[in-house]
PDB file of C-alpha atoms in Angstrom:
ATOM      1  CA  MET E1436     -28.793 -36.254 -35.593  1.00 92.00           C
ATOM      2  CA  VAL E1437     -25.323 -37.812 -35.857  1.00 95.00           C
ATOM      3  CA  LEU E1438     -24.193 -41.376 -36.627  1.00 96.00           C
ATOM      4  CA  ARG E1439     -20.544 -42.196 -36.056  1.00 96.00           C
ATOM      5  CA  GLY E1440     -19.099 -45.491 -37.329  1.00 96.00           C
ATOM      6  CA  VAL E1441     -22.436 -47.228 -36.857  1.00 96.00           C
ATOM      7  CA  GLY E1442     -22.621 -50.950 -37.527  1.00 96.00           C
ATOM      8  CA  ARG E1443     -25.221 -53.622 -36.829  1.00 96.00           C
ATOM      9  CA  SER E1444     -24.594 -57.354 -36.980  1.00 94.00           C
ATOM     10  CA  PHE E1445     -26.897 -60.280 -36.275  1.00 91.00           C
ATOM     11  CA  VAL E1446     -25.850 -63.746 -35.170  1.00 88.00           C
ATOM     12  CA  ASN E1447     -27.673 -66.765 -36.570  1.00 82.00           C
ATOM     13  CA  ALA E1448     -27.029 -70.480 -36.990  1.00 79.00           C
ATOM     14  CA  ARG E1449     -24.702 -69.829 -39.933  1.00 81.00           C
ATOM     15  CA  GLY E1450     -22.614 -67.235 -38.127  1.00 83.00           C
ATOM     16  CA  THR E1451     -22.558 -63.455 -38.011  1.00 88.00           C
ATOM     17  CA  HIS E1452     -24.420 -61.441 -40.623  1.00 88.00           C
ATOM     18  CA  ARG E1453     -23.228 -57.845 -40.901  1.00 92.00           C
ATOM     19  CA  VAL E1454     -26.081 -55.655 -42.110  1.00 94.00           C
ATOM     20  CA  LEU E1455     -24.574 -52.186 -41.595  1.00 96.00           C
ATOM     21  CA  ALA E1456     -20.925 -51.178 -41.406  1.00 95.00           C
ATOM     22  CA  ASP E1457     -19.160 -47.887 -40.720  1.00 93.00           C
ATOM     23  CA  VAL E1458     -22.130 -45.589 -41.342  1.00 95.00           C
ATOM     24  CA  ASP E1459     -21.155 -41.956 -40.758  1.00 95.00           C
ATOM     25  CA  LEU E1460     -23.911 -39.405 -41.141  1.00 94.00           C
ATOM     26  CA  VAL E1461     -24.849 -35.930 -39.979  1.00 95.00           C
ATOM     27  CA  VAL E1462     -28.463 -34.859 -40.524  1.00 95.00           C
ATOM     28  CA  GLU E1463     -29.074 -31.130 -40.194  1.00 95.00           C
ATOM     29  CA  ALA E1464     -31.854 -30.074 -37.839  1.00 95.00           C
ATOM     30  CA  GLY E1465     -35.106 -29.396 -39.668  1.00 95.00           C
ATOM     31  CA  SER E1466     -34.084 -31.211 -42.854  1.00 96.00           C
ATOM     32  CA  THR E1467     -35.740 -34.166 -44.584  1.00 97.00           C
ATOM     33  CA  VAL E1468     -33.583 -37.139 -45.553  1.00 98.00           C
ATOM     34  CA  ALA E1469     -34.661 -40.190 -47.561  1.00 98.00           C
ATOM     35  CA  LEU E1470     -33.065 -43.627 -47.307  1.00 97.00           C
ATOM     36  CA  LEU E1471     -33.009 -45.627 -50.546  1.00 96.00           C
ATOM     37  CA  GLY E1472     -31.538 -49.029 -51.229  1.00 93.00           C
ATOM     38  CA  ALA E1473     -32.281 -52.542 -52.374  1.00 90.00           C
ATOM     39  CA  SER E1474     -34.280 -54.870 -50.150  1.00 88.00           C
ATOM     40  CA  GLY E1475     -32.071 -56.073 -47.313  1.00 87.00           C
ATOM     41  CA  SER E1476     -29.682 -53.119 -47.542  1.00 91.00           C
ATOM     42  CA  GLY E1477     -30.311 -52.094 -43.939  1.00 93.00           C
ATOM     43  CA  LYS E1478     -32.643 -49.112 -44.402  1.00 95.00           C
ATOM     44  CA  SER E1479     -35.182 -50.169 -41.786  1.00 95.00           C
ATOM     45  CA  THR E1480     -32.402 -51.389 -39.494  1.00 95.00           C
ATOM     46  CA  LEU E1481     -30.821 -47.937 -39.603  1.00 96.00           C
ATOM     47  CA  LEU E1482     -34.155 -46.286 -38.872  1.00 96.00           C
ATOM     48  CA  ARG E1483     -34.701 -48.557 -35.862  1.00 95.00           C
ATOM     49  CA  LEU E1484     -31.287 -47.606 -34.496  1.00 96.00           C
ATOM     50  CA  VAL E1485     -32.144 -43.911 -34.687  1.00 95.00           C
ATOM     51  CA  ALA E1486     -35.518 -44.585 -33.046  1.00 94.00           C
ATOM     52  CA  GLY E1487     -33.912 -46.459 -30.157  1.00 94.00           C
ATOM     53  CA  LEU E1488     -35.855 -49.614 -31.032  1.00 94.00           C
ATOM     54  CA  ASP E1489     -32.527 -51.393 -31.522  1.00 94.00           C
ATOM     55  CA  LEU E1490     -28.912 -50.723 -30.544  1.00 94.00           C
ATOM     56  CA  PRO E1491     -25.841 -50.722 -32.800  1.00 95.00           C
ATOM     57  CA  THR E1492     -23.154 -53.347 -32.363  1.00 95.00           C
ATOM     58  CA  ALA E1493     -20.564 -50.714 -33.312  1.00 95.00           C
ATOM     59  CA  GLY E1494     -20.427 -46.939 -33.231  1.00 96.00           C
ATOM     60  CA  GLU E1495     -22.920 -44.485 -31.797  1.00 96.00           C
ATOM     61  CA  VAL E1496     -26.174 -42.765 -32.708  1.00 95.00           C
ATOM     62  CA  ALA E1497     -26.868 -39.355 -31.147  1.00 94.00           C
ATOM     63  CA  VAL E1498     -29.995 -37.197 -31.340  1.00 92.00           C
ATOM     64  CA  GLY E1499     -29.879 -33.666 -29.992  1.00 88.00           C
ATOM     65  CA  GLY E1500     -26.317 -34.259 -28.831  1.00 89.00           C
ATOM     66  CA  GLU E1501     -27.334 -37.179 -26.597  1.00 91.00           C
ATOM     67  CA  PRO E1502     -26.543 -40.852 -27.329  1.00 92.00           C
ATOM     68  CA  VAL E1503     -29.571 -42.967 -28.228  1.00 92.00           C
ATOM     69  CA  ARG E1504     -29.885 -45.757 -25.671  1.00 89.00           C
ATOM     70  CA  ASP E1505     -33.646 -46.325 -25.678  1.00 89.00           C
ATOM     71  CA  VAL E1506     -36.882 -44.996 -27.157  1.00 85.00           C
ATOM     72  CA  SER E1507     -37.015 -41.240 -26.607  1.00 80.00           C
ATOM     73  CA  ASP E1508     -39.843 -38.700 -26.479  1.00 78.00           C
ATOM     74  CA  ARG E1509     -37.778 -36.675 -28.949  1.00 86.00           C
ATOM     75  CA  CYS E1510     -38.595 -39.178 -31.699  1.00 92.00           C
ATOM     76  CA  ALA E1511     -41.832 -40.470 -33.202  1.00 94.00           C
ATOM     77  CA  VAL E1512     -42.173 -43.355 -35.658  1.00 94.00           C
ATOM     78  CA  VAL E1513     -44.689 -44.028 -38.435  1.00 95.00           C
ATOM     79  CA  PHE E1514     -44.631 -47.594 -39.740  1.00 92.00           C
ATOM     80  CA  GLN E1515     -45.747 -49.072 -43.056  1.00 90.00           C
ATOM     81  CA  GLU E1516     -49.008 -50.264 -41.514  1.00 92.00           C
ATOM     82  CA  PRO E1517     -51.143 -47.816 -39.458  1.00 93.00           C
ATOM     83  CA  ARG E1518     -51.291 -50.217 -36.477  1.00 94.00           C
ATOM     84  CA  LEU E1519     -54.460 -48.668 -35.086  1.00 96.00           C
ATOM     85  CA  LEU E1520     -56.330 -50.349 -32.242  1.00 97.00           C
ATOM     86  CA  PRO E1521     -59.684 -51.471 -33.718  1.00 96.00           C
ATOM     87  CA  TRP E1522     -61.640 -50.886 -30.498  1.00 96.00           C
ATOM     88  CA  ARG E1523     -60.586 -47.221 -30.249  1.00 97.00           C
ATOM     89  CA  ASP E1524     -61.845 -44.409 -32.443  1.00 97.00           C
ATOM     90  CA  LEU E1525     -59.354 -42.304 -34.388  1.00 98.00           C
ATOM     91  CA  ALA E1526     -59.104 -39.714 -31.619  1.00 97.00           C
ATOM     92  CA  GLY E1527     -58.380 -42.473 -29.104  1.00 97.00           C
ATOM     93  CA  ASN E1528     -55.692 -43.934 -31.338  1.00 97.00           C
ATOM     94  CA  VAL E1529     -54.041 -40.548 -31.859  1.00 97.00           C
ATOM     95  CA  ALA E1530     -54.108 -39.967 -28.095  1.00 97.00           C
ATOM     96  CA  LEU E1531     -51.876 -43.028 -27.651  1.00 96.00           C
ATOM     97  CA  GLY E1532     -49.023 -40.924 -29.006  1.00 94.00           C
ATOM     98  CA  LEU E1533     -49.236 -38.328 -26.230  1.00 94.00           C
ATOM     99  CA  PRO E1534     -46.238 -38.243 -23.888  1.00 90.00           C
ATOM    100  CA  ARG E1535     -46.893 -39.787 -20.507  1.00 88.00           C
ATOM    101  CA  GLY E1536     -48.175 -37.254 -17.994  1.00 90.00           C
ATOM    102  CA  THR E1537     -49.820 -34.907 -20.513  1.00 92.00           C
ATOM    103  CA  PRO E1538     -52.738 -33.161 -18.762  1.00 94.00           C
ATOM    104  CA  ARG E1539     -56.113 -34.397 -20.011  1.00 94.00           C
ATOM    105  CA  ALA E1540     -57.363 -31.067 -21.337  1.00 95.00           C
ATOM    106  CA  GLU E1541     -54.106 -30.357 -23.111  1.00 96.00           C
ATOM    107  CA  GLY E1542     -54.146 -33.851 -24.566  1.00 94.00           C
ATOM    108  CA  ARG E1543     -57.631 -33.394 -26.019  1.00 96.00           C
ATOM    109  CA  GLU E1544     -56.563 -30.107 -27.561  1.00 96.00           C
ATOM    110  CA  ARG E1545     -53.428 -31.588 -29.092  1.00 96.00           C
ATOM    111  CA  VAL E1546     -55.303 -34.587 -30.497  1.00 97.00           C
ATOM    112  CA  ALA E1547     -57.961 -32.355 -32.058  1.00 97.00           C
ATOM    113  CA  HIS E1548     -55.295 -30.087 -33.539  1.00 96.00           C
ATOM    114  CA  GLN E1549     -53.372 -32.933 -35.178  1.00 96.00           C
ATOM    115  CA  LEU E1550     -56.528 -34.587 -36.506  1.00 97.00           C
ATOM    116  CA  GLY E1551     -57.255 -31.242 -38.141  1.00 95.00           C
ATOM    117  CA  THR E1552     -53.710 -31.036 -39.479  1.00 94.00           C
ATOM    118  CA  VAL E1553     -54.116 -34.332 -41.350  1.00 95.00           C
ATOM    119  CA  GLY E1554     -57.673 -33.583 -42.473  1.00 94.00           C
ATOM    120  CA  LEU E1555     -59.501 -35.945 -40.125  1.00 96.00           C
ATOM    121  CA  ALA E1556     -61.295 -33.489 -37.823  1.00 96.00           C
ATOM    122  CA  ASP E1557     -64.704 -34.764 -38.974  1.00 96.00           C
ATOM    123  CA  PHE E1558     -63.728 -38.404 -38.433  1.00 97.00           C
ATOM    124  CA  ALA E1559     -62.425 -38.275 -34.868  1.00 97.00           C
ATOM    125  CA  GLY E1560     -65.176 -40.597 -33.597  1.00 97.00           C
ATOM    126  CA  HIS E1561     -64.839 -43.177 -36.377  1.00 97.00           C
ATOM    127  CA  ARG E1562     -63.366 -46.615 -35.681  1.00 97.00           C
ATOM    128  CA  PRO E1563     -60.530 -47.757 -37.967  1.00 96.00           C
ATOM    129  CA  ARG E1564     -62.755 -50.228 -39.826  1.00 95.00           C
ATOM    130  CA  ARG E1565     -64.933 -47.340 -41.029  1.00 96.00           C
ATOM    131  CA  VAL E1566     -62.167 -45.371 -42.751  1.00 96.00           C
ATOM    132  CA  SER E1567     -60.003 -45.942 -45.822  1.00 94.00           C
ATOM    133  CA  GLY E1568     -56.383 -47.062 -45.789  1.00 92.00           C
ATOM    134  CA  GLY E1569     -55.227 -43.535 -46.559  1.00 93.00           C
ATOM    135  CA  MET E1570     -57.268 -42.108 -43.700  1.00 96.00           C
ATOM    136  CA  ALA E1571     -55.909 -44.738 -41.326  1.00 96.00           C
ATOM    137  CA  GLN E1572     -52.374 -43.809 -42.318  1.00 95.00           C
ATOM    138  CA  ARG E1573     -53.170 -40.140 -41.773  1.00 95.00           C
ATOM    139  CA  ALA E1574     -54.317 -41.069 -38.270  1.00 97.00           C
ATOM    140  CA  ALA E1575     -51.002 -42.860 -37.724  1.00 96.00           C
ATOM    141  CA  LEU E1576     -49.174 -39.709 -38.820  1.00 96.00           C
ATOM    142  CA  ALA E1577     -51.284 -37.619 -36.415  1.00 96.00           C
ATOM    143  CA  ARG E1578     -50.445 -40.078 -33.619  1.00 97.00           C
ATOM    144  CA  ALA E1579     -46.760 -39.417 -34.257  1.00 96.00           C
ATOM    145  CA  LEU E1580     -47.172 -35.643 -34.547  1.00 96.00           C
ATOM    146  CA  VAL E1581     -49.132 -35.347 -31.307  1.00 96.00           C
ATOM    147  CA  ARG E1582     -45.848 -36.054 -29.499  1.00 93.00           C
ATOM    148  CA  ARG E1583     -44.440 -32.852 -31.002  1.00 93.00           C
ATOM    149  CA  PRO E1584     -41.304 -34.765 -31.946  1.00 93.00           C
ATOM    150  CA  GLY E1585     -38.043 -33.121 -32.842  1.00 93.00           C
ATOM    151  CA  VAL E1586     -37.312 -36.131 -35.054  1.00 95.00           C
ATOM    152  CA  LEU E1587     -39.924 -37.830 -37.243  1.00 97.00           C
ATOM    153  CA  LEU E1588     -39.048 -41.312 -38.508  1.00 97.00           C
ATOM    154  CA  LEU E1589     -41.059 -43.055 -41.222  1.00 97.00           C
ATOM    155  CA  ASP E1590     -40.572 -46.611 -42.480  1.00 96.00           C
ATOM    156  CA  GLU E1591     -42.158 -46.867 -45.941  1.00 94.00           C
ATOM    157  CA  PRO E1592     -45.290 -45.176 -44.611  1.00 92.00           C
ATOM    158  CA  PHE E1593     -47.156 -45.072 -47.922  1.00 93.00           C
ATOM    159  CA  ALA E1594     -46.119 -48.394 -49.465  1.00 90.00           C
ATOM    160  CA  ALA E1595     -49.491 -50.078 -48.874  1.00 87.00           C
ATOM    161  CA  LEU E1596     -51.538 -47.255 -50.417  1.00 92.00           C
ATOM    162  CA  ASP E1597     -52.865 -46.953 -53.950  1.00 92.00           C
ATOM    163  CA  ALA E1598     -50.931 -44.704 -56.312  1.00 93.00           C
ATOM    164  CA  LEU E1599     -53.213 -41.645 -56.134  1.00 93.00           C
ATOM    165  CA  THR E1600     -53.585 -41.767 -52.343  1.00 93.00           C
ATOM    166  CA  ARG E1601     -49.834 -42.146 -52.061  1.00 93.00           C
ATOM    167  CA  LEU E1602     -49.224 -38.941 -54.009  1.00 94.00           C
ATOM    168  CA  LYS E1603     -51.679 -37.066 -51.793  1.00 94.00           C
ATOM    169  CA  MET E1604     -50.012 -38.415 -48.659  1.00 94.00           C
ATOM    170  CA  GLN E1605     -46.614 -37.319 -49.953  1.00 95.00           C
ATOM    171  CA  ASP E1606     -47.909 -33.768 -50.345  1.00 96.00           C
ATOM    172  CA  LEU E1607     -49.457 -33.904 -46.864  1.00 94.00           C
ATOM    173  CA  LEU E1608     -46.201 -35.073 -45.309  1.00 95.00           C
ATOM    174  CA  ASP E1609     -44.290 -32.344 -47.124  1.00 96.00           C
ATOM    175  CA  ASP E1610     -46.700 -29.696 -45.815  1.00 95.00           C
ATOM    176  CA  VAL E1611     -46.550 -31.093 -42.278  1.00 93.00           C
ATOM    177  CA  GLN E1612     -42.757 -31.312 -42.200  1.00 94.00           C
ATOM    178  CA  ARG E1613     -42.279 -27.784 -43.475  1.00 93.00           C
ATOM    179  CA  GLY E1614     -44.897 -26.565 -41.007  1.00 92.00           C
ATOM    180  CA  THR E1615     -43.445 -28.284 -37.931  1.00 92.00           C
ATOM    181  CA  GLY E1616     -39.750 -28.084 -38.810  1.00 94.00           C
ATOM    182  CA  ALA E1617     -39.204 -31.623 -37.510  1.00 95.00           C
ATOM    183  CA  THR E1618     -36.020 -33.355 -38.631  1.00 96.00           C
ATOM    184  CA  THR E1619     -37.373 -36.153 -40.814  1.00 97.00           C
ATOM    185  CA  LEU E1620     -35.790 -39.445 -41.846  1.00 97.00           C
ATOM    186  CA  PHE E1621     -37.822 -41.790 -44.010  1.00 96.00           C
ATOM    187  CA  VAL E1622     -37.300 -45.118 -45.712  1.00 97.00           C
ATOM    188  CA  THR E1623     -38.681 -45.692 -49.189  1.00 96.00           C
ATOM    189  CA  HIS E1624     -38.178 -47.851 -52.269  1.00 93.00           C
ATOM    190  CA  ASP E1625     -39.743 -45.149 -54.443  1.00 95.00           C
ATOM    191  CA  VAL E1626     -37.157 -42.923 -56.133  1.00 96.00           C
ATOM    192  CA  ASP E1627     -39.761 -40.345 -57.151  1.00 96.00           C
ATOM    193  CA  GLU E1628     -41.069 -40.143 -53.589  1.00 96.00           C
ATOM    194  CA  ALA E1629     -37.564 -39.579 -52.270  1.00 97.00           C
ATOM    195  CA  LEU E1630     -36.897 -36.802 -54.772  1.00 97.00           C
ATOM    196  CA  HIS E1631     -40.242 -35.117 -54.148  1.00 96.00           C
ATOM    197  CA  LEU E1632     -39.827 -34.952 -50.370  1.00 97.00           C
ATOM    198  CA  ALA E1633     -36.165 -35.010 -49.384  1.00 97.00           C
ATOM    199  CA  ASP E1634     -33.472 -32.365 -49.075  1.00 97.00           C
ATOM    200  CA  ARG E1635     -30.973 -35.239 -49.257  1.00 97.00           C
ATOM    201  CA  VAL E1636     -31.285 -38.750 -50.647  1.00 98.00           C
ATOM    202  CA  LEU E1637     -28.968 -41.383 -49.174  1.00 97.00           C
ATOM    203  CA  VAL E1638     -28.424 -44.628 -51.045  1.00 97.00           C
ATOM    204  CA  LEU E1639     -27.376 -47.607 -48.941  1.00 96.00           C
ATOM    205  CA  GLY E1640     -25.379 -50.344 -50.596  1.00 93.00           C
ATOM    206  CA  THR E1641     -22.542 -52.782 -50.084  1.00 90.00           C
ATOM    207  CA  PRO E1642     -19.442 -51.993 -52.176  1.00 87.00           C
ATOM    208  CA  GLU E1643     -17.822 -54.920 -53.951  1.00 84.00           C
ATOM    209  CA  GLY E1644     -15.596 -56.862 -51.587  1.00 80.00           C
ATOM    210  CA  ALA E1645     -17.042 -55.203 -48.492  1.00 83.00           C
ATOM    211  CA  GLU E1646     -19.242 -56.677 -45.785  1.00 88.00           C
ATOM    212  CA  GLY E1647     -22.177 -54.651 -44.560  1.00 91.00           C
ATOM    213  CA  ALA E1648     -24.035 -51.784 -46.182  1.00 94.00           C
ATOM    214  CA  ARG E1649     -23.006 -48.167 -45.917  1.00 94.00           C
ATOM    215  CA  VAL E1650     -23.909 -44.865 -47.592  1.00 95.00           C
ATOM    216  CA  VAL E1651     -22.709 -45.107 -51.200  1.00 94.00           C
ATOM    217  CA  ARG E1652     -24.337 -41.862 -52.420  1.00 96.00           C
ATOM    218  CA  ASP E1653     -25.379 -38.720 -50.594  1.00 97.00           C
ATOM    219  CA  LEU E1654     -27.394 -36.657 -53.076  1.00 97.00           C
ATOM    220  CA  ARG E1655     -28.445 -33.131 -52.143  1.00 96.00           C
ATOM    221  CA  VAL E1656     -31.586 -31.983 -53.926  1.00 96.00           C
ATOM    222  CA  ALA E1657     -31.463 -28.235 -54.422  1.00 92.00           C
ATOM    223  CA  ALA E1658     -34.951 -27.747 -55.898  1.00 92.00           C
ATOM    224  CA  PRO E1659     -37.121 -25.707 -53.496  1.00 91.00           C
ATOM    225  CA  ARG E1660     -40.083 -27.334 -51.774  1.00 91.00           C
ATOM    226  CA  PRO E1661     -42.936 -27.791 -52.483  1.00 92.00           C
ATOM    227  CA  ARG E1662     -41.694 -29.327 -55.700  1.00 93.00           C
ATOM    228  CA  ASP E1663     -43.027 -29.726 -59.189  1.00 92.00           C
ATOM    229  CA  ARG E1664     -43.010 -33.442 -60.005  1.00 91.00           C
ATOM    230  CA  GLY E1665     -42.156 -32.556 -63.606  1.00 88.00           C
ATOM    231  CA  ASP E1666     -39.004 -30.606 -62.680  1.00 90.00           C
ATOM    232  CA  ALA E1667     -36.159 -31.376 -65.134  1.00 90.00           C
ATOM    233  CA  GLU E1668     -33.573 -31.412 -62.335  1.00 90.00           C
ATOM    234  CA  LEU E1669     -35.509 -34.131 -60.515  1.00 94.00           C
ATOM    235  CA  ALA E1670     -35.695 -36.152 -63.736  1.00 92.00           C
ATOM    236  CA  ALA E1671     -31.902 -36.096 -64.044  1.00 92.00           C
ATOM    237  CA  HIS E1672     -31.490 -37.161 -60.419  1.00 95.00           C
ATOM    238  CA  ARG E1673     -34.001 -39.953 -61.009  1.00 94.00           C
ATOM    239  CA  VAL E1674     -31.842 -41.462 -63.775  1.00 93.00           C
ATOM    240  CA  GLU E1675     -28.758 -41.395 -61.557  1.00 94.00           C
ATOM    241  CA  LEU E1676     -30.493 -42.958 -58.565  1.00 95.00           C
ATOM    242  CA  LEU E1677     -32.106 -45.713 -60.616  1.00 94.00           C
ATOM    243  CA  GLU E1678     -28.737 -46.622 -62.096  1.00 93.00           C
ATOM    244  CA  LEU E1679     -27.252 -46.823 -58.601  1.00 91.00           C
ATOM    245  CA  LEU E1680     -30.094 -49.151 -57.672  1.00 91.00           C
ATOM    246  CA  GLY E1681     -29.377 -51.429 -60.625  1.00 87.00           C
ATOM    247  CA  VAL E1682     -31.912 -50.073 -63.132  1.00 87.00           C
ATOM    248  CA  PRO E1683     -29.813 -48.838 -66.075  1.00 83.00           C
ATOM    249  CA  ARG E1684     -30.981 -46.217 -68.536  1.00 77.00           C
ATOM    250  CA  HIS E1685     -31.848 -47.842 -71.832  1.00 70.00           C
ATOM    251  CA  ALA E1686     -31.076 -46.188 -75.149  1.00 47.00           C
TER     252      ALA E1686
END
């Protein structure tokens, strides 16, 4: 995944608002990258550009060496809300992620496999209203994985979950990513989540005097995965990232 000079501006009644400016980024295949930044810093906008849900007003986004012009089967997206159809059971919702033209028998096999991957094999026939928020989000993850994407994009996928469920979902995502080898880009406001999951943590911000956010820190996390949440190296990175986000360390 490569971004070259990417910018995104929006025009409103007060003029042009530049959200992103001159973003240059190379994401290695099979790696996991977290996007951190204050609200409004362009994290979700950047994710949408990679997904092909929006187009840049400057520069170019390329996935697999090909420019992103539209939504591609190479990518799958998991949003903050599960967005499950209430009249379909979990298996039916996961099946919505299958690429068009997938043979029926193969589709059933892939859906069953991914429901098993996320621990929902025994709940395939349940409607969304009968499962917890964490289970619904697992179904949303399975719906993305059933595409067998080369690139997995997640926009604050665990933000609506309680703290304990969120930690379990982080571990599940880590297991899934390492198992599939998908290149993963995810947006989060949670510094600890970023450090637990990502090989690199990118902080988006707008330097003083500039217009439009860009990458102001590219932090490589060397600790092997799966990670110990009590790792001293992660604690040091946490202090640095919080300070970049405007939360200073107090004496």
